[in-house]
Structure formats: structure tokens, C-alpha cells
PDB file of C-alpha atoms in Angstrom:
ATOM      1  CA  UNK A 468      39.238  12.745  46.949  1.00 49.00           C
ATOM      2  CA  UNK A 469      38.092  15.649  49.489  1.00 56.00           C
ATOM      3  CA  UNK A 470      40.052  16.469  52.987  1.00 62.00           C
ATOM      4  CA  UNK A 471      39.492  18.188  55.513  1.00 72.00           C
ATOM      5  CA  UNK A 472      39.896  21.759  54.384  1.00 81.00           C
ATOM      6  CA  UNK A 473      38.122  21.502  50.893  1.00 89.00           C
ATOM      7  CA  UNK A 474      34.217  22.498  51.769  1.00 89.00           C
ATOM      8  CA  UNK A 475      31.292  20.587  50.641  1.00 91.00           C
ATOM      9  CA  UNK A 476      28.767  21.845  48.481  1.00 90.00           C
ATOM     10  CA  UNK A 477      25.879  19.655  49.157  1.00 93.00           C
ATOM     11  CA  UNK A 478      22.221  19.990  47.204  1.00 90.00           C
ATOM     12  CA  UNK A 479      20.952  21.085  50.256  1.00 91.00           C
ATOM     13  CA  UNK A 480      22.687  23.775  50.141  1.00 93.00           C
ATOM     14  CA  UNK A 481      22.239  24.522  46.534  1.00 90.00           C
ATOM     15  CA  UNK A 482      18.328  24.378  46.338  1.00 90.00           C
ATOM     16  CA  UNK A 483      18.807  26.673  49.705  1.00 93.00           C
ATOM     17  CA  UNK A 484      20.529  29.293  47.568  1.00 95.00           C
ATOM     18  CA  UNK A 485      18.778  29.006  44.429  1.00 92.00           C
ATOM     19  CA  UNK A 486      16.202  29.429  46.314  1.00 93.00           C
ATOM     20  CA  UNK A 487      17.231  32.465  48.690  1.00 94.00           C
ATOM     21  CA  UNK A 488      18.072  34.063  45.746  1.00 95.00           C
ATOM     22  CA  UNK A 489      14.471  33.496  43.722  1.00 95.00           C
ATOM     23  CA  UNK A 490      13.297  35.059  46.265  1.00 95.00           C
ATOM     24  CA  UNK A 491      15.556  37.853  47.244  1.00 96.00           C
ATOM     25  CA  UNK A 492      14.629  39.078  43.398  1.00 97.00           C
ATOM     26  CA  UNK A 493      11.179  38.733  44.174  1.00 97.00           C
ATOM     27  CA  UNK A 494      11.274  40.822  46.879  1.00 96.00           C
ATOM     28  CA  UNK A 495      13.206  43.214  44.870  1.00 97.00           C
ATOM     29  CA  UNK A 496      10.646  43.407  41.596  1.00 97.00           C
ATOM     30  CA  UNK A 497       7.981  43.791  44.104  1.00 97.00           C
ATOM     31  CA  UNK A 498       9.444  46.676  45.970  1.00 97.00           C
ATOM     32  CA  UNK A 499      10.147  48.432  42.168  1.00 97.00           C
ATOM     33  CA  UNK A 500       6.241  47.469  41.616  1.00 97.00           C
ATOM     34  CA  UNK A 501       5.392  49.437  44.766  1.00 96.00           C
ATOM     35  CA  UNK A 502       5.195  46.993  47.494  1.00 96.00           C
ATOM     36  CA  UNK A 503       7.891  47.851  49.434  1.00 95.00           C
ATOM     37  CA  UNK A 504       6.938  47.283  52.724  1.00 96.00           C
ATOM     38  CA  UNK A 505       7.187  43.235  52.181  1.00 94.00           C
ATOM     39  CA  UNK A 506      10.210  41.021  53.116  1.00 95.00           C
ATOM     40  CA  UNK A 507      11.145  37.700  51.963  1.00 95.00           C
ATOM     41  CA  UNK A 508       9.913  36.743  55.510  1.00 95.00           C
ATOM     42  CA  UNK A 509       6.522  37.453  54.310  1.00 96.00           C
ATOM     43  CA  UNK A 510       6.724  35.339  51.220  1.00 94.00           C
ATOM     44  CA  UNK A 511       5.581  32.156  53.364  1.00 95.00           C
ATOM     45  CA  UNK A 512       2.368  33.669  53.779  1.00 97.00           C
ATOM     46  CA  UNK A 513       1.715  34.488  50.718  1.00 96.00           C
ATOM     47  CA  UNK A 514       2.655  31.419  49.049  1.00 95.00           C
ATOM     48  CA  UNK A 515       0.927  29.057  51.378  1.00 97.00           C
ATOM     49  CA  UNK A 516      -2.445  31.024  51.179  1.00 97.00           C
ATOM     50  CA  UNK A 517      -5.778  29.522  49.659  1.00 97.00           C
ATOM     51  CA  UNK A 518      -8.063  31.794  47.137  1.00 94.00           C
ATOM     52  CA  UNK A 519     -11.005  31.200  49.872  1.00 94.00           C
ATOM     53  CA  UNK A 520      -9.078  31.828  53.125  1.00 96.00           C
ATOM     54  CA  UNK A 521      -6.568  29.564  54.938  1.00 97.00           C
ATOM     55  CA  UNK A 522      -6.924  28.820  59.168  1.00 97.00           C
ATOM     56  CA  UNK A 523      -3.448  30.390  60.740  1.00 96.00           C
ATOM     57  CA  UNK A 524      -2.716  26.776  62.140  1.00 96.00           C
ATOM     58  CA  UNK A 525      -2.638  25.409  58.361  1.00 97.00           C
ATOM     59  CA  UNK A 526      -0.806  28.324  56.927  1.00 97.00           C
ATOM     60  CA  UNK A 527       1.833  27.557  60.037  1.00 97.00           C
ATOM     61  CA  UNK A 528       2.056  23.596  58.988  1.00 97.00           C
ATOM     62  CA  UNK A 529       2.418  24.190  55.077  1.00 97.00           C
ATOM     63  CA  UNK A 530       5.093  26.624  55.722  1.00 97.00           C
ATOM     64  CA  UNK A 531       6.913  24.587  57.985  1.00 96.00           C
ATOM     65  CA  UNK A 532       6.704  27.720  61.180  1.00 97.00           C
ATOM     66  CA  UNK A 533       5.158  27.763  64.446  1.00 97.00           C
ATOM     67  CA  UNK A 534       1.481  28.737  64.910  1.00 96.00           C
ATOM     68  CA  UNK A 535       3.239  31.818  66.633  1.00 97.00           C
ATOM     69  CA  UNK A 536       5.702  32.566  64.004  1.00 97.00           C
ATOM     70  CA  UNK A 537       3.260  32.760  61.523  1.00 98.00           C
ATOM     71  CA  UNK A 538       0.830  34.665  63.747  1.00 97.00           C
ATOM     72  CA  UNK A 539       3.489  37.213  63.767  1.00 98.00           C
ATOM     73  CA  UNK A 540       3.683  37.316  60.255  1.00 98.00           C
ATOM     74  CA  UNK A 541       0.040  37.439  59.349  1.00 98.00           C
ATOM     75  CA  UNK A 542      -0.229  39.918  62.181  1.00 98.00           C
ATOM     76  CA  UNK A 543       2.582  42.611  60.332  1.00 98.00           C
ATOM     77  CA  UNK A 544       0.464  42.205  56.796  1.00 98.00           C
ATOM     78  CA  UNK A 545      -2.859  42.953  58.400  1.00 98.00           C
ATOM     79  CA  UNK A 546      -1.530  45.766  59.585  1.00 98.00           C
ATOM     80  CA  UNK A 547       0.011  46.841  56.003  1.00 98.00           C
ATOM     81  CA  UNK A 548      -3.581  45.523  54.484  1.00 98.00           C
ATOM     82  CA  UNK A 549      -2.655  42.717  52.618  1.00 98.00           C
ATOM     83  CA  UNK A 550      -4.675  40.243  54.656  1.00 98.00           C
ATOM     84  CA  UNK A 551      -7.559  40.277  56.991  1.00 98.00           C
ATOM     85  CA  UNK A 552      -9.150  37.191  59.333  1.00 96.00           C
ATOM     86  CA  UNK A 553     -12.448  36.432  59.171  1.00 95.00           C
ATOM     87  CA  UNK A 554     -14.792  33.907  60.159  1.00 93.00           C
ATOM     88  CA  UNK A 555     -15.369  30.942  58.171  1.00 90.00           C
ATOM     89  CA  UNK A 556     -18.215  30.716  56.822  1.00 89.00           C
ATOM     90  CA  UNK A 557     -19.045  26.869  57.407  1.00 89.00           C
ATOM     91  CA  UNK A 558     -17.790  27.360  61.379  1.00 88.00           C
ATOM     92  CA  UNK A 559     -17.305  30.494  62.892  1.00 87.00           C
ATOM     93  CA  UNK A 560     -15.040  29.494  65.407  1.00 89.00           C
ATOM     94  CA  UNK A 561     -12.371  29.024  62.629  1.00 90.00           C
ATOM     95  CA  UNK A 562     -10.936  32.627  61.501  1.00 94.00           C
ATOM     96  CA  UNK A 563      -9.155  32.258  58.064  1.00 97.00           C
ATOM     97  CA  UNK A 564      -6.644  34.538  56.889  1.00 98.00           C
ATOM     98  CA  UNK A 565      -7.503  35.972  53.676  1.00 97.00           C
ATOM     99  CA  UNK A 566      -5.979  38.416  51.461  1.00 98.00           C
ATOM    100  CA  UNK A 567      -7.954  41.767  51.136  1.00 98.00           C
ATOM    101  CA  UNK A 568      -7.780  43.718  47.286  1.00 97.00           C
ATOM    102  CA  UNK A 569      -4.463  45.233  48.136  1.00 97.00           C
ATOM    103  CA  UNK A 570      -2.864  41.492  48.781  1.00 97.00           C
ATOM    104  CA  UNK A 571      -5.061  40.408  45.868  1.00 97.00           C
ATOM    105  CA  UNK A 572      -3.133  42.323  43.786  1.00 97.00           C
ATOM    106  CA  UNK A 573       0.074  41.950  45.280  1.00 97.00           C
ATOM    107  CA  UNK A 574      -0.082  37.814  44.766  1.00 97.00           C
ATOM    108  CA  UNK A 575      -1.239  38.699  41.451  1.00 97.00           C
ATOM    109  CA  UNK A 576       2.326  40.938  40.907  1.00 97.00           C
ATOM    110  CA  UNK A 577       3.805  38.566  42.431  1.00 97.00           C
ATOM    111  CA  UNK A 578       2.985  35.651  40.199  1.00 97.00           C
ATOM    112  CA  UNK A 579       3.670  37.320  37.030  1.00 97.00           C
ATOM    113  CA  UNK A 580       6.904  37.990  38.975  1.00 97.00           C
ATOM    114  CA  UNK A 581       7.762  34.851  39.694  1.00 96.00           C
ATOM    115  CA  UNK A 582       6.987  33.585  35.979  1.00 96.00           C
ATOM    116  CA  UNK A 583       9.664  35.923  34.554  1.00 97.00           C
ATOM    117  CA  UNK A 584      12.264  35.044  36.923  1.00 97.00           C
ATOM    118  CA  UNK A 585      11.426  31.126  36.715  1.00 94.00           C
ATOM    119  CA  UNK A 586      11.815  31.728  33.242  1.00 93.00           C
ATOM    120  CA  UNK A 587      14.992  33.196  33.672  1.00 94.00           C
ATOM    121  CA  UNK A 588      16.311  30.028  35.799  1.00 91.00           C
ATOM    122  CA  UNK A 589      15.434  28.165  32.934  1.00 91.00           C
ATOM    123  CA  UNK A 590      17.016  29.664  30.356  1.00 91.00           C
ATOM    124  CA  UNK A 591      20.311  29.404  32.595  1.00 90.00           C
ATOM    125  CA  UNK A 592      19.948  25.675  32.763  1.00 87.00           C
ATOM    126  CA  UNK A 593      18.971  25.445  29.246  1.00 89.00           C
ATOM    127  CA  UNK A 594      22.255  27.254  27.934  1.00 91.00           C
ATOM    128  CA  UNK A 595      24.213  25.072  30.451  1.00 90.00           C
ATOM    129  CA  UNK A 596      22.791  22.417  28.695  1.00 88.00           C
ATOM    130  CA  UNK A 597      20.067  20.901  30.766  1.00 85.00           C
ATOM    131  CA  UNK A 598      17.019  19.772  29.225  1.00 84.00           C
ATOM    132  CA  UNK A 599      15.234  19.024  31.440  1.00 82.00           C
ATOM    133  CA  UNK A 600      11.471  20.485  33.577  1.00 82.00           C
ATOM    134  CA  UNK A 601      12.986  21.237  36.987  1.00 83.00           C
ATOM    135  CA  UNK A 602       9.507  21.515  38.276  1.00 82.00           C
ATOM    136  CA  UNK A 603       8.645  18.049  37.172  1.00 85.00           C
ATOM    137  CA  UNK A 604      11.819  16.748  38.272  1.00 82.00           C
ATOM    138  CA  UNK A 605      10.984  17.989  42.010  1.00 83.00           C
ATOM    139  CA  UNK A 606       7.773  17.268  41.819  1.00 85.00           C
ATOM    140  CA  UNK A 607       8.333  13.324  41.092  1.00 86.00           C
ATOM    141  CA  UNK A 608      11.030  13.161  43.987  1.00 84.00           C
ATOM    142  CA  UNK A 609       8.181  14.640  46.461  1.00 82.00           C
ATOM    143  CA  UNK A 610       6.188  12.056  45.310  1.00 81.00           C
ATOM    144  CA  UNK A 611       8.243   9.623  45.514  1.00 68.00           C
ATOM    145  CA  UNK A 612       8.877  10.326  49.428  1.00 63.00           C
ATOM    146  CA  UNK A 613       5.904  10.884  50.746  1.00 62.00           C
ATOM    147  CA  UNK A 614       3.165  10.196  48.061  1.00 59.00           C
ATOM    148  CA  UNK A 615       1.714  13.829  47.956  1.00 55.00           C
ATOM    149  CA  UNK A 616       3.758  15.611  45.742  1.00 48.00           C
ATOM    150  CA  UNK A 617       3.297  18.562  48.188  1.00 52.00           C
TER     151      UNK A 617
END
């Protein structure tokens, strides 16, 4: 039974957390690695991003920001040299942001980063007695709604 002054902890606001805090310690491993002058803000970018170059308007819909949020975003880490726009190469009317060596290496940090502290996570839920593949267990409930598991 829950009234009126007992809050709600919903799963929303869990995954919200969890994930706040992933990424807070990314941003934190990263800085110790030398890349301090990236934010969590920036972590949509980076994560959304195709090997060959992604158009700003796709990078904006995958991350769930505006075309101009995301413009400001890209335009900040061109200007630290992680990415750069250029032309596609099959139309060049469409500029795709791509990362330059210095991002290169930063998503490559990043993702050895994100193993240990995924790794971590699991651990946590392993000793709290939860066997069971997160990833696999999001995965199927994306599917589930909408098909894509994306």
C-alpha cells in the first residue's frame, strides 16, 4: 500500500540513473585517459556515429535531439578535432560527420571503457543474484515494441 507521501521509484527512473551514472564514469575514465574536454553531452554523438560517416539529420533522429541540438554538438567536437564533415562520396550534397584520428581513438578509449564498466554492472547484478544478460533482456523488449531491436 503506497500514499501520498511515500515516492515512487519507477523503471523509468531506474534505467535513467543507471544510466546517468554509466555514463558520468565514462566521462570520468576518459578525462583520466586525456580527453578531458568531452561531456556526457557529447556522448550522443559519439555513440550514434557510423565507421563511414553519419548525415547530421540521422545522427539527430538516432539520438532522439533536434537537427539543431545536435548541430551544436557536432559543431563543439569539430572544433576540439574529434569530428570533421565531409561530403559523401555517393552525393555531395549530403555532408557526413565523421570522426577524424583524434575521435578515432577516443571511440576506441571509449569502448574499452565502456567494456570494463559494463562489466562492472554485471558483476553487481550477478552478486545480487541475477542471472541473467541485461543486454539481451533489453534487446528482446525493443523488439518486441517496435520490431527493430534499435
Amino acid at each position: 500500500m503506497t500514499d501520498d507521501q511515500t515516492r515512487v521509484v519507477t523503471l523509468i527512473a531506474l534505467f535513467r540513473q543507471t544510466a546517468r551514472e554509466m555514463v558520468d564514469e565514462l566521462v570520468e575514465r576518459l578525462r583520466a585517459a586525456g580527453y578531458d574536454d568531452t561531456t556526457a553531452a557529447h556522448h550522443p554523438v559519439f555513440e550514434n556515429i557510423d565507421p563511414a560517416g553519419t548525415p547530421l539529420t540521422v545522427l539527430a533522429a538516432r539520438a532522439g535531439l533536434t537537427h539543431q541540438s545536435m548541430g551544436e554538438l557536432v559543431r563543439t567536437l569539430e572544433q576540439r578535432g574529434y569530428v570533421e564533415r565531409r561530403p559523401a562520396a555517393t552525393d555531395a550534397r549530403v555532408r557526413l560527420v565523421r570522426l577524424t584520428r583524434k575521435g578515432r581513438q577516443a571511440a576506441r578509449r571509449a569502448l574499452e571503457e565502456i567494456a570494463a564498466i559494463e562489466a562492472s554492472w554485471l558483476e553487481r547484478y550477478r552478486e545480487a543474484g541475477f542471472d541473467v544478460d541485461p543486454r539481451a533482456l533489453l534487446a528482446a523488449g525493443l523488439v518486441e515494441r517496435d520490431g527493430s531491436g534499435s
